[in-house]
XYZ file of C-alpha atoms in Angstrom:
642
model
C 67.032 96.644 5.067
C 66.159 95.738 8.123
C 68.670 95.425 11.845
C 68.284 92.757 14.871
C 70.464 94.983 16.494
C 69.770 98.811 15.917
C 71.156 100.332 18.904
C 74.404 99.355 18.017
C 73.538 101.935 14.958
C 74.301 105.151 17.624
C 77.953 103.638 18.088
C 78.578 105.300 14.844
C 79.633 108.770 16.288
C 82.434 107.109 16.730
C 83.193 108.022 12.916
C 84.315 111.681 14.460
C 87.001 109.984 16.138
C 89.089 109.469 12.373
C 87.874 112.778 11.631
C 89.030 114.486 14.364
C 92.460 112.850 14.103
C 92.724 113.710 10.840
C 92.078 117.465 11.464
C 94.868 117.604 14.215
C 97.333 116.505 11.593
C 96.796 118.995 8.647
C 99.246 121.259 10.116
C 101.411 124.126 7.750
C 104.487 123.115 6.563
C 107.535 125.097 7.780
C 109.681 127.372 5.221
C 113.596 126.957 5.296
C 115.297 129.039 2.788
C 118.469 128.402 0.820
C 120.567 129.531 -1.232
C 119.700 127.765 -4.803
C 116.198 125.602 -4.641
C 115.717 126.003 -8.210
C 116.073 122.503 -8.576
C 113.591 121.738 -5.649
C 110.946 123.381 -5.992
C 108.919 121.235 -8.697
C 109.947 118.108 -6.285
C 108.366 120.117 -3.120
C 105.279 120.826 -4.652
C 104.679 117.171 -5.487
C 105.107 115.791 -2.209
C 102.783 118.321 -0.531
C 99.781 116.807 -3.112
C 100.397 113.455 -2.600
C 100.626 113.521 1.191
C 97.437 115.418 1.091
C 95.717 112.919 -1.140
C 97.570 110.064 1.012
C 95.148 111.338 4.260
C 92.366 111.466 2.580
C 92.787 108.157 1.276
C 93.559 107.209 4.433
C 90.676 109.141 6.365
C 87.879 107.499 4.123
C 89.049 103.990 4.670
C 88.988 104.178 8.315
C 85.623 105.824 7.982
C 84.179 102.853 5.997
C 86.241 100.313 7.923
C 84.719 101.591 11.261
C 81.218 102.149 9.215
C 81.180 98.333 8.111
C 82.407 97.103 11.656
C 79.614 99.004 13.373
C 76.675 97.689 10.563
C 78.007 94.221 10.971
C 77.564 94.195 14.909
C 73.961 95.985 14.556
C 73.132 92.550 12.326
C 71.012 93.810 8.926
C 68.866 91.375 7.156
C 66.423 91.883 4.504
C 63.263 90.597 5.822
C 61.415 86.874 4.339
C 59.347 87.268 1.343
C 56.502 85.269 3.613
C 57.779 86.141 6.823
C 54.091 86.203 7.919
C 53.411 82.555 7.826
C 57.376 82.265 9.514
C 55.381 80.150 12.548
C 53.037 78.109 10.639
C 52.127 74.607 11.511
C 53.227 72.145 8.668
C 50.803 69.164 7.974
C 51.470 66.671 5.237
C 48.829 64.710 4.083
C 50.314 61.382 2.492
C 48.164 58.970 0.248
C 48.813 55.564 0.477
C 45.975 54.265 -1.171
C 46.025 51.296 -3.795
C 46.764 53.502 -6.922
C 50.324 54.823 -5.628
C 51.409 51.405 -6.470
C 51.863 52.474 -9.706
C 55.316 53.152 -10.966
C 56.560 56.402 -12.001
C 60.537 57.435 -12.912
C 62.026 56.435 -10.221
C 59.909 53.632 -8.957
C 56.281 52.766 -7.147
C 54.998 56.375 -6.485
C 54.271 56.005 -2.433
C 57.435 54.214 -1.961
C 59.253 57.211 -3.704
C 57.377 59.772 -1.790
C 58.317 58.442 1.584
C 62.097 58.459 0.241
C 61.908 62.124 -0.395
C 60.226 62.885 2.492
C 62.789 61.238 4.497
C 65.842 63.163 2.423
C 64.266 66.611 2.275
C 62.800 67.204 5.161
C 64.666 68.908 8.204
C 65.705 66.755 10.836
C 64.658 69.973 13.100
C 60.871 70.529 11.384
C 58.244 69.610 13.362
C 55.257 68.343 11.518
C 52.351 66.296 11.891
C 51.501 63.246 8.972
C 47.788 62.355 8.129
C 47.461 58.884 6.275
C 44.432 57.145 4.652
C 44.934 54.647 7.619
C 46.913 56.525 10.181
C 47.635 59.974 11.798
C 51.082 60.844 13.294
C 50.548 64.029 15.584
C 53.804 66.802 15.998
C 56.710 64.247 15.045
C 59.710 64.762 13.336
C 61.474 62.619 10.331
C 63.933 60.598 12.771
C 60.920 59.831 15.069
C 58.601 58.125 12.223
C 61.230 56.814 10.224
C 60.481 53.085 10.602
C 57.170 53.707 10.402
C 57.459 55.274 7.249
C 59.426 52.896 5.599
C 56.848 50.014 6.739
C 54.129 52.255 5.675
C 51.374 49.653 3.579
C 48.996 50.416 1.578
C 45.420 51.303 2.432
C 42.370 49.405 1.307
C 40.299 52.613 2.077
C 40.459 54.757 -0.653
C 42.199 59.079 -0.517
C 39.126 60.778 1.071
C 40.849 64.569 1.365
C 37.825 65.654 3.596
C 38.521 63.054 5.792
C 42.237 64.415 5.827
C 40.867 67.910 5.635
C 38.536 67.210 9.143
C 41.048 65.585 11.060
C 43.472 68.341 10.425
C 40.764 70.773 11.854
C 39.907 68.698 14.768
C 43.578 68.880 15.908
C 43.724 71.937 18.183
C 46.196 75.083 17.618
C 45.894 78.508 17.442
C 48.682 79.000 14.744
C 47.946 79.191 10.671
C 48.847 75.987 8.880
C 50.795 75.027 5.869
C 49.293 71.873 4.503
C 51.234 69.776 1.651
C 48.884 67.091 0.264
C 50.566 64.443 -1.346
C 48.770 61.980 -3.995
C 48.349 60.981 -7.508
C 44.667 62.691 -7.337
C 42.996 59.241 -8.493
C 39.013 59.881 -7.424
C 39.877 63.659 -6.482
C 36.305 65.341 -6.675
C 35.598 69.234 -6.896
C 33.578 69.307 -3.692
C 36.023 67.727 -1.852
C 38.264 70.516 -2.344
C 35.735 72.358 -0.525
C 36.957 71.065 2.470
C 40.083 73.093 2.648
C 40.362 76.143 4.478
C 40.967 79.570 2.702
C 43.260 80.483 5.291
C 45.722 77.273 5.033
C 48.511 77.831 2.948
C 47.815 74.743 0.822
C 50.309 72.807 -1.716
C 49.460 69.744 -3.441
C 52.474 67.258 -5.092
C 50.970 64.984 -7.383
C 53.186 62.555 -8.170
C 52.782 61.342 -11.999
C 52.649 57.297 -13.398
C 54.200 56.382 -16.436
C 52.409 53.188 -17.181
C 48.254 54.035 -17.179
C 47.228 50.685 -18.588
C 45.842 48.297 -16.243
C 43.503 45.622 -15.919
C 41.708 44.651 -13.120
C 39.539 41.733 -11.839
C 35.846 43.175 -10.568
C 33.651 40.166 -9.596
C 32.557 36.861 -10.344
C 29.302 35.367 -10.372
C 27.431 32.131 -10.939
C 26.616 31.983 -14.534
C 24.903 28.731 -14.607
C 24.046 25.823 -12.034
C 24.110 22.257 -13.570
C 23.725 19.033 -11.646
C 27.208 18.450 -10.606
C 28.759 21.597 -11.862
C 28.713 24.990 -11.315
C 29.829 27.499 -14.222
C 30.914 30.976 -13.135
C 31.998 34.324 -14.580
C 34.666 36.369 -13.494
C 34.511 39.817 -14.808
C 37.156 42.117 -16.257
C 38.335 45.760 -16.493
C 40.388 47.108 -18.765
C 41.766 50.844 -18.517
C 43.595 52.116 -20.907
C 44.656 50.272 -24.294
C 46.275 47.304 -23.627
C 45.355 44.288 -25.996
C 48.159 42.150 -25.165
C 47.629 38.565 -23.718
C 46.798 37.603 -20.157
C 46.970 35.195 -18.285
C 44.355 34.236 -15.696
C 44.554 30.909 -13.062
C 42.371 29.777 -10.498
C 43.274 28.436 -7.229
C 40.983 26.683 -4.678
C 42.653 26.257 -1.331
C 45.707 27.376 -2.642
C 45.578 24.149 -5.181
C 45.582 25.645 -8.948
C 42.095 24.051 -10.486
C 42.237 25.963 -13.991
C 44.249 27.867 -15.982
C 43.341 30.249 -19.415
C 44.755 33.158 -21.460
C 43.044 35.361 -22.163
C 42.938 38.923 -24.533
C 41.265 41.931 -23.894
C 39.471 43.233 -27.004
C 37.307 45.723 -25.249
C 36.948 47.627 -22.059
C 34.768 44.532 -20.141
C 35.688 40.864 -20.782
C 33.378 37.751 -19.159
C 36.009 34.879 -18.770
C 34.194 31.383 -17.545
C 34.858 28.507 -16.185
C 33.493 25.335 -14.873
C 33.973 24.003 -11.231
C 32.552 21.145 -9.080
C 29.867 22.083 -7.370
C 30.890 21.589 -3.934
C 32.876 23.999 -1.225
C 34.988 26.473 -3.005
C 37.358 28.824 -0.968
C 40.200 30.331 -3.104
C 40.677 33.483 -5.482
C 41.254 34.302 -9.344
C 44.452 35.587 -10.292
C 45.776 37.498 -13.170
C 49.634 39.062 -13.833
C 50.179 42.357 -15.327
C 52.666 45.273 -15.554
C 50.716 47.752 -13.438
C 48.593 47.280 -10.140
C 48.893 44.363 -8.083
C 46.288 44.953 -5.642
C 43.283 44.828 -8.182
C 44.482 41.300 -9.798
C 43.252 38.953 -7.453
C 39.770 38.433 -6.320
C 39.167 36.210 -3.108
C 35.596 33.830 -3.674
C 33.985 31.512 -1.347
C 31.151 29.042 -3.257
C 29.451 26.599 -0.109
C 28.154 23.338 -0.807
C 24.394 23.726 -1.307
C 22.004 22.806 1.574
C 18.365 22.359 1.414
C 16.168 25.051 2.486
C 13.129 24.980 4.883
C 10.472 25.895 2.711
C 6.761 26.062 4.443
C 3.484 27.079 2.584
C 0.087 28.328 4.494
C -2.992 27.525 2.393
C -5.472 24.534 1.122
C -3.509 21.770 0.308
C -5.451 21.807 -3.151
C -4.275 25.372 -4.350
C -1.000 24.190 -2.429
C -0.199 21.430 -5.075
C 2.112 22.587 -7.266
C 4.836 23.620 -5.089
C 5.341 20.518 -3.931
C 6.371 19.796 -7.289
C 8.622 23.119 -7.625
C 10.235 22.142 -4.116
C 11.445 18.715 -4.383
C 12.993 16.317 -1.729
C 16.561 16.581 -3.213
C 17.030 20.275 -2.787
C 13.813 21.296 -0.362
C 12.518 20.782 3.156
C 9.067 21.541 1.933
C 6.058 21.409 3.828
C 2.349 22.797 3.900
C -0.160 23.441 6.338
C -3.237 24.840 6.329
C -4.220 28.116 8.590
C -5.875 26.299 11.675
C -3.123 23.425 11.796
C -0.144 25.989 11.401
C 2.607 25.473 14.371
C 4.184 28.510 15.195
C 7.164 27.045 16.379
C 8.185 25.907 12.799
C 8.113 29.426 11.657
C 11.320 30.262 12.535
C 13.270 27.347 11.297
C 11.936 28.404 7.448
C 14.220 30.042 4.679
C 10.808 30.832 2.896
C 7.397 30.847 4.075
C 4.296 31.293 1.386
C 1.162 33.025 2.034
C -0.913 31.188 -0.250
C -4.079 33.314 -0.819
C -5.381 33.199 3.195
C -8.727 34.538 3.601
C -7.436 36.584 6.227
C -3.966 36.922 8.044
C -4.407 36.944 11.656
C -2.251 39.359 13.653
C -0.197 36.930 15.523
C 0.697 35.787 12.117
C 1.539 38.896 10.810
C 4.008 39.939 13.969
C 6.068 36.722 13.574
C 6.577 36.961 9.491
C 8.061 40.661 10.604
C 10.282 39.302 12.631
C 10.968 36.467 10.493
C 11.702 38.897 7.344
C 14.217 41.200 9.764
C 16.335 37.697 10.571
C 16.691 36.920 6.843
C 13.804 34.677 5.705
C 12.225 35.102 2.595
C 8.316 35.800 2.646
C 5.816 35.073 -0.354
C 2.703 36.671 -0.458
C -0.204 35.423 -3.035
C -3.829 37.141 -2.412
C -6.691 35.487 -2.042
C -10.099 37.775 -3.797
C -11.798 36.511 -0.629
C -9.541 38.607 1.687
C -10.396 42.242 2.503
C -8.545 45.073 1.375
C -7.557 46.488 4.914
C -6.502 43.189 6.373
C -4.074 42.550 2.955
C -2.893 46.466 3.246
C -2.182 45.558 7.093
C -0.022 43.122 6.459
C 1.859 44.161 3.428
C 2.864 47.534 5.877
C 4.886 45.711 8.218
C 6.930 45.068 5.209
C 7.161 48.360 2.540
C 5.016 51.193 0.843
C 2.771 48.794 -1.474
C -1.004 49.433 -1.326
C -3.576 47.029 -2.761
C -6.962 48.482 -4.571
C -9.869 46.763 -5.340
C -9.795 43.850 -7.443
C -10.722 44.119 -11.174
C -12.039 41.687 -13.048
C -10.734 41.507 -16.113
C -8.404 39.553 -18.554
C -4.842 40.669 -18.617
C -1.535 38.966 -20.042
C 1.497 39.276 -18.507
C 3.615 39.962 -20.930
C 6.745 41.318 -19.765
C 10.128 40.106 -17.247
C 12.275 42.041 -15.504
C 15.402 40.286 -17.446
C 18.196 42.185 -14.599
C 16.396 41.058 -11.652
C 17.857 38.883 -9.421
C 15.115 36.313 -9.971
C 15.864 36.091 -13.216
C 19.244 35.696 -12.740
C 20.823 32.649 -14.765
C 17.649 31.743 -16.359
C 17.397 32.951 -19.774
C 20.228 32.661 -22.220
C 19.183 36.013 -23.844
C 15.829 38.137 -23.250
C 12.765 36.731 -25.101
C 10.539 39.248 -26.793
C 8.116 36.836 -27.913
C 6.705 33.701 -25.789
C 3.306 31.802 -24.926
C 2.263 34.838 -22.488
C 0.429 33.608 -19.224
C -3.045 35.555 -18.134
C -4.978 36.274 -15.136
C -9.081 36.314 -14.771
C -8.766 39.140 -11.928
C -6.288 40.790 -10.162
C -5.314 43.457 -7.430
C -4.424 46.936 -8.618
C -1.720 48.438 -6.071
C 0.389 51.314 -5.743
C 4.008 50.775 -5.150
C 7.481 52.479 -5.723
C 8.898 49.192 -5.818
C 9.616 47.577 -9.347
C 8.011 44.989 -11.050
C 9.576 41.554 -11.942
C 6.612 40.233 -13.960
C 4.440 43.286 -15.347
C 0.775 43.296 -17.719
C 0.741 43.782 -20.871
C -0.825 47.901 -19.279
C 2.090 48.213 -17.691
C 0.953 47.091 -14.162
C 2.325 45.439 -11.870
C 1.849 41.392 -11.965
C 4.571 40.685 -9.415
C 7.103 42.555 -7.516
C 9.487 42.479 -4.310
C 10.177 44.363 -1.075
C 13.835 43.958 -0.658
C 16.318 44.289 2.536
C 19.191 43.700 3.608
C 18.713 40.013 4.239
C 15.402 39.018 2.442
C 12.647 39.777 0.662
C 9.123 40.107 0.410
C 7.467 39.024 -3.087
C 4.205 40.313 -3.849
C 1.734 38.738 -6.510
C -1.231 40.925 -7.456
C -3.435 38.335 -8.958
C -4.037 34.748 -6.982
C -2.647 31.873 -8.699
C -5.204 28.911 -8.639
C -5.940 27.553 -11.532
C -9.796 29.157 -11.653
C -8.441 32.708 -11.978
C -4.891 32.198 -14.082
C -2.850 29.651 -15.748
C 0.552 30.709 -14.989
C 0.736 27.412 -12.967
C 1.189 26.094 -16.624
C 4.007 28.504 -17.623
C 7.573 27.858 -18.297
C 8.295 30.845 -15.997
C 6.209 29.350 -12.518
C 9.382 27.239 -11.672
C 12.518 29.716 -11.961
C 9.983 32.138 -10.130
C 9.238 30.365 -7.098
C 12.445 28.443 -6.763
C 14.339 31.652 -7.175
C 12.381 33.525 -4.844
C 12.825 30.921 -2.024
C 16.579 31.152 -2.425
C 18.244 32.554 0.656
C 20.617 35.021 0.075
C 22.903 33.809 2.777
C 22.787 29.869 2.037
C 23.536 30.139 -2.278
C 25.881 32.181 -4.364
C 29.327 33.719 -3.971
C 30.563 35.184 -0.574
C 32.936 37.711 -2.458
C 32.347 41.032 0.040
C 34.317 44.328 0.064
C 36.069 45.967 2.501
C 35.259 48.718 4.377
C 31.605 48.206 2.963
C 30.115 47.583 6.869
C 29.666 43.770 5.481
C 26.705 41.793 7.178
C 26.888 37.928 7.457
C 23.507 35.934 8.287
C 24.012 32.185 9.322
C 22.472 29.743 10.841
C 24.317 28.789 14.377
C 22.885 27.935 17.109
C 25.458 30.109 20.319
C 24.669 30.670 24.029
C 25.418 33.738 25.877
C 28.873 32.730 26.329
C 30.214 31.768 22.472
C 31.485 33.948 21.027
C 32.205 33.702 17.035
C 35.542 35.178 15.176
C 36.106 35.696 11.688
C 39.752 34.787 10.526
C 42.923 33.215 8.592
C 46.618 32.868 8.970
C 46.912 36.588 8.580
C 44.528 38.343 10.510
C 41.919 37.555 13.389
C 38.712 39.923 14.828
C 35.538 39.216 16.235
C 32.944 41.184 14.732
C 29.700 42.669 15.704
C 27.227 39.759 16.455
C 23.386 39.342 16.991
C 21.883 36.625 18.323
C 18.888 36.033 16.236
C 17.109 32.712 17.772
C 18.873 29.845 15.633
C 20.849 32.473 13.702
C 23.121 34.598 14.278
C 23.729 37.948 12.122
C 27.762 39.132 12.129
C 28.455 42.882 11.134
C 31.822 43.378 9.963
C 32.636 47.308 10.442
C 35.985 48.069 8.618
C 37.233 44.921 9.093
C 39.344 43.012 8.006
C 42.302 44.905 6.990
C 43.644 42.253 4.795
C 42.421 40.664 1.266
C 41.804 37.075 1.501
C 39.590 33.905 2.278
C 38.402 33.430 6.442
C 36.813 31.302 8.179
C 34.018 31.834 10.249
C 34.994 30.182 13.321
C 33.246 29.206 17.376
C 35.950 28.312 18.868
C 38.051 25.933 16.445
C 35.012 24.789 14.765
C 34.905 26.426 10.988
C 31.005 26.809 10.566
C 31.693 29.278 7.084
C 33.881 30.241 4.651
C 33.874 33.912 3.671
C 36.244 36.055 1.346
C 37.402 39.811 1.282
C 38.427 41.994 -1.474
C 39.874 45.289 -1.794
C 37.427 48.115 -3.622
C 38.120 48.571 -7.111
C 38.205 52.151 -6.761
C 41.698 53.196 -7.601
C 42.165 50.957 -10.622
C 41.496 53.561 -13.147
C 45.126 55.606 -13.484
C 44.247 57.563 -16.190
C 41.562 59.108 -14.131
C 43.601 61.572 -12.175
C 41.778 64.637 -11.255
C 45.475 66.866 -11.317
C 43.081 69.778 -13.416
C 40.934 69.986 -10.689
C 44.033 71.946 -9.148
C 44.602 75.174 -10.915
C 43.296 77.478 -8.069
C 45.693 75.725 -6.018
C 49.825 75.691 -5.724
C 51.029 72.863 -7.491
C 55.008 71.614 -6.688
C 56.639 69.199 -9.140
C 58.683 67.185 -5.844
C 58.860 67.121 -2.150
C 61.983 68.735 -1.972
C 60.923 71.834 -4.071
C 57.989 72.392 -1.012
C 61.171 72.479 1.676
C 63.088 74.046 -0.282
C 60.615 77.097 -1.187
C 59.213 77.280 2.362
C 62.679 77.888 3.296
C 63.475 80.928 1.245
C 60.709 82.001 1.454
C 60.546 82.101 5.515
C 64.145 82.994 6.064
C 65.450 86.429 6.575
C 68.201 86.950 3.640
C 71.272 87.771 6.441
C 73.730 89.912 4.824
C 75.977 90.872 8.010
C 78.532 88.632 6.840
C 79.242 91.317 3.453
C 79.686 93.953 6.123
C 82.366 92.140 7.718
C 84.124 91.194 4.367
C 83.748 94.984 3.665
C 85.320 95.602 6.624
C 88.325 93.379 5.680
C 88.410 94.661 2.523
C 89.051 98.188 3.450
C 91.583 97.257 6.073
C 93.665 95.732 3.710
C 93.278 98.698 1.910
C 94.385 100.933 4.162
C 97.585 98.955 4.714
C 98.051 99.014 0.916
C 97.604 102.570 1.137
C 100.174 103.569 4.082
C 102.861 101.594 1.954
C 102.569 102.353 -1.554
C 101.335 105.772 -1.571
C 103.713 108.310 -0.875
């Protein structure tokens, strides 16, 4: 036991004071004698006792009664279990990512949290609140109320060393109680790292009842007909629900198609056919658990024709003229000394078509032309030197070519997962009419191979960026030295290779993934483009690239949805955002990751404990009642004791 006030203890020599008075009192009783006290002596003797025991009574409740008044003013207290940490800083670190949409008991599991947070916590308790999207620094409940309550959810995904750093960056001097609240969906081990020892950290993981769910991941063009395209959108299911779905698609807010649909297995391809023309809506499905995950925002543009140019004889030229055709290509050839510079730039795809030798000049501008999102084609030529091929190939990637050897070789098997392969085969073919090559390059490359020999080596391969690629063959493709210009497999190659990445497919991107956009526009200093919808607006990061223009996104947009890339008024693209699909799995909560840490079943129970355990147990109050007690006594005493 412990006193706020222990001076007041010396005030108890006042305790003589009873004492005293009580000695000054005892005096001897007086004798009277007369002439029969037979009868009175038995009565005398009594009341002698009792007034004796009367006094003492009497003495020892005014010494406890003075006792307790004194120890009452001095204050005693047994000191706080963790009176230590009395002063700590409180942080609370809230998730609001996608997965606390789930329900629990009483309720969608962020929504709940905020509601305790707002009951239990002290009005007086200063604390500061760390978010996946935003930090509140020394507030209180009544200041961040509203703020609370409007809280949405984050696309970004609960990152607790992100929490962890900015916690640490906040400057103070004082020891820290931390209270991390989340469902622990994506919770890692080394992330846990990130705490300090010295923090006195409690997690509250807040538990969902329903951990079925079914989410939307992507979609993709499964096959291109004439007038049609037919695409894929793929499913997720976690957990074990086999009951019916249904599934509708929208395009410009217009419903197109509509299917149901039943989940037999953990992935599910469901497909369906749409004009093939612009395309800027999403794929919806309803179920009982997440929202966020079941919709998935797709933009499909209208085909144009791409600017394909090949560099070589017109003979050994031929037969890309008849891959590249009028009604989907810009195609044109021209030999080495005729080539115009100027066109270069305007290309989607350029071909090298097995050049003697690849002048420097040349070499510079397909650099440049790669880095602003053109595809390059490279075919050797045996008549070209080692060095000069090696030269050129470097401006690209690690590939370097060896002397040519002449021998027979089949090419015998396909890279069925690349993306050149993409939509072509209905199922992989083991067995086929295998092309051949008279001579080809050797090279070494850590690049892999699309098209390999039947040894294992390389036949053709790609240098890949973020906005092209570079295909290299190892072998030259005239018809002296192989006969692959015969093969089934010589059109899907070269028409798939001169696809530009930014002018065919879906535009399905997520957020948060620092998203780049390539397009052809043609701005001045001045323009300026922005990237919007009804919702949200932001102009992103933009490089003028001659006649195109490359737009990095950053974080942005905030929002899931279909935009519009826009100069001024003038839509020139349609783009769409989605949300990551990282928090879709509930049942993956890392909660036994935990164990070396203190775990609290609700919000409440963390204020509640950090109160008893900080406050000093004050027990002047039972001094006082004492003090009462024994006054009463004494009364009691002075009028029934005799």
């Amino acid at each position: 036991m412990q006193f706020k006030h222990p001076e007041i203890l010396y005030f108890l020599f006042l305790l003589l004071i009873p004492v005293l008075v009580h000695l000054f009192q005892l005096r001897r009783f007086k004798k009277e004698y007369f002439t029969n006290v037979r009868f009175l002596k038995e009565i005398s003797i009594q009341t002698r006792k009792s007034s004796k025991i009367k006094k003492w009574l009497l003495l020892a409740t005014r010494l406890l009664l003075l006792t307790f008044i004194i120890l009452a003013f001095a204050q005693p207290f047994f000191a706080a279990k963790d009176s230590k940490n009395s002063n700590n800083e409180l942080y609370i670190v809230l998730d609001n990512s996608y997965s606390m949409q789930a329900k629990g008991q009483k309720g969608a599991l962020l929504k709940r949290a905020i509601e305790d947070l707002l009951e239990h916590a002290p009005a007086n308790q200063t604390f500061s609140l760390v978010t996946n999207s935003e930090t509140f620094w020394n507030t209180d409940v009544k200041s961040i109320q509203k703020e609370l309550q409007n809280l949405p959810y984050s696309p970004l995904s609960f990152q607790l060393e992100s929490a962890m750093a900015k916690i640490k960056s906040h400057p103070s001097n004082l020891n820290k109680d931390v209270v991390v609240i989340s469902d622990a969906i994506g919770l890692q081990s080394k992330q846990l790292k990130s705490i300090d020892k010295s923090w006195n950290t409690i997690f509250v993981v807040p538990k969902a009842e329903q951990k079925n769910n079914v989410a939307i991941d992507s979609v993709f063009i499964e096959q291109t007909l004439d007038n049609f395209y037919e695409i894929g959108i793929h499913l997720t299911s976690y957990g074990d629900d086999n009951k019916d779905f249904p599934m509708a698609l929208y395009n410009k807010e217009k419903l197109i198609a509509k299917t149901i649909f039943k989940m037999e297995s953990k992935e599910k391809i469901v497909k369906f056919t749409i004009p093939k023309d612009d395309f800027n809506g999403y794929a919806s499905i309803t179920d009982n658990s997440l929202a966020y995950d079941n919709t998935l925002y797709f933009s499909i543009s209208k085909p144009e024709k791409l600017n394909v140019l090949s560099i070589g004889s017109p003979e050994k030229s031929a037969f890309l003229s008849r891959i590249y055709t009028a009604a989907e290509f810009n195609f044109t050839n021209y030999a080495l000394a005729n080539l115009d510079y100027n066109q270069l730039e305007n290309q989607d795809a350029i071909i090298l078509n097995e050049l003697t030798d690849i002048p420097q000049a040349l070499q510079t501008t397909l650099k440049t032309f790669a880095s602003k999102g053109g595809n390059v084609i490279f075919i050797p030529s045996v008549e070209n030197s080692i060095s000069n091929i090696n030269s050129f190939l470097s401006n690209f990637g690690k590939i370097q070519f060896q002397n040519a050897q002449k021998n027979e070789k089949l090419i015998t098997k396909i890279a069925f997962n690349n993306p050149v392969f993409k939509s072509v085969f209905e199922k992989q073919v083991a067995n086929f009419q295998y092309p051949k090559t008279n001579s080809s390059f050797g090279f070494t490359s850590n690049y892999p191979a699309i098209l390999s020999y039947e040894d294992q080596s390389t036949f053709l391969t790609s240098m890949p960026n973020d906005l092209s690629s570079v295909y290299v063959f190892s072998a030259a493709l005239n018809k002296d030295n192989s006969n692959f210009q015969n093969s089934p497999l010589i059109v899907p190659v070269f028409y798939n290779m001169a696809q530009s990445i930014q002018k065919t497919g879906i535009s399905s991107m997520l957020i948060g993934e620092n998203n780049s956009i390539f397009m052809n526009a043609t701005l001045s200093k001045d323009d300026i483009l922005s990237i919007k919808n009804k919702e949200e607006n932001f102009i992103p990061i933009q490089q003028i690239l001659n006649s195109k223009v490359k737009l990095t996104c950053a974080d942005k947009p905030e929002i899931a949805g279909n935009y519009g890339v826009y100069k001024a008024d003038e839509l020139l693209k349609n783009v769409s955002f989605n949300y990551n699909r990282t928090e879709s799995a509930l049942a993956e909560s890392s909660e036994n990751l935990l164990t070396d840490f203190t775990q609290k079943e609700s919000i409440s129970t963390v204020f509640d404990t950090l109160q008893f355990e900080r406050t000093n147990n004050e027990i002047w109050k039972w001094f006082v009642i004492l003090a009462l007690l024994f006054l009463v006594l004494e009364v009691l005493i002075q009028k029934f004791v005799k």
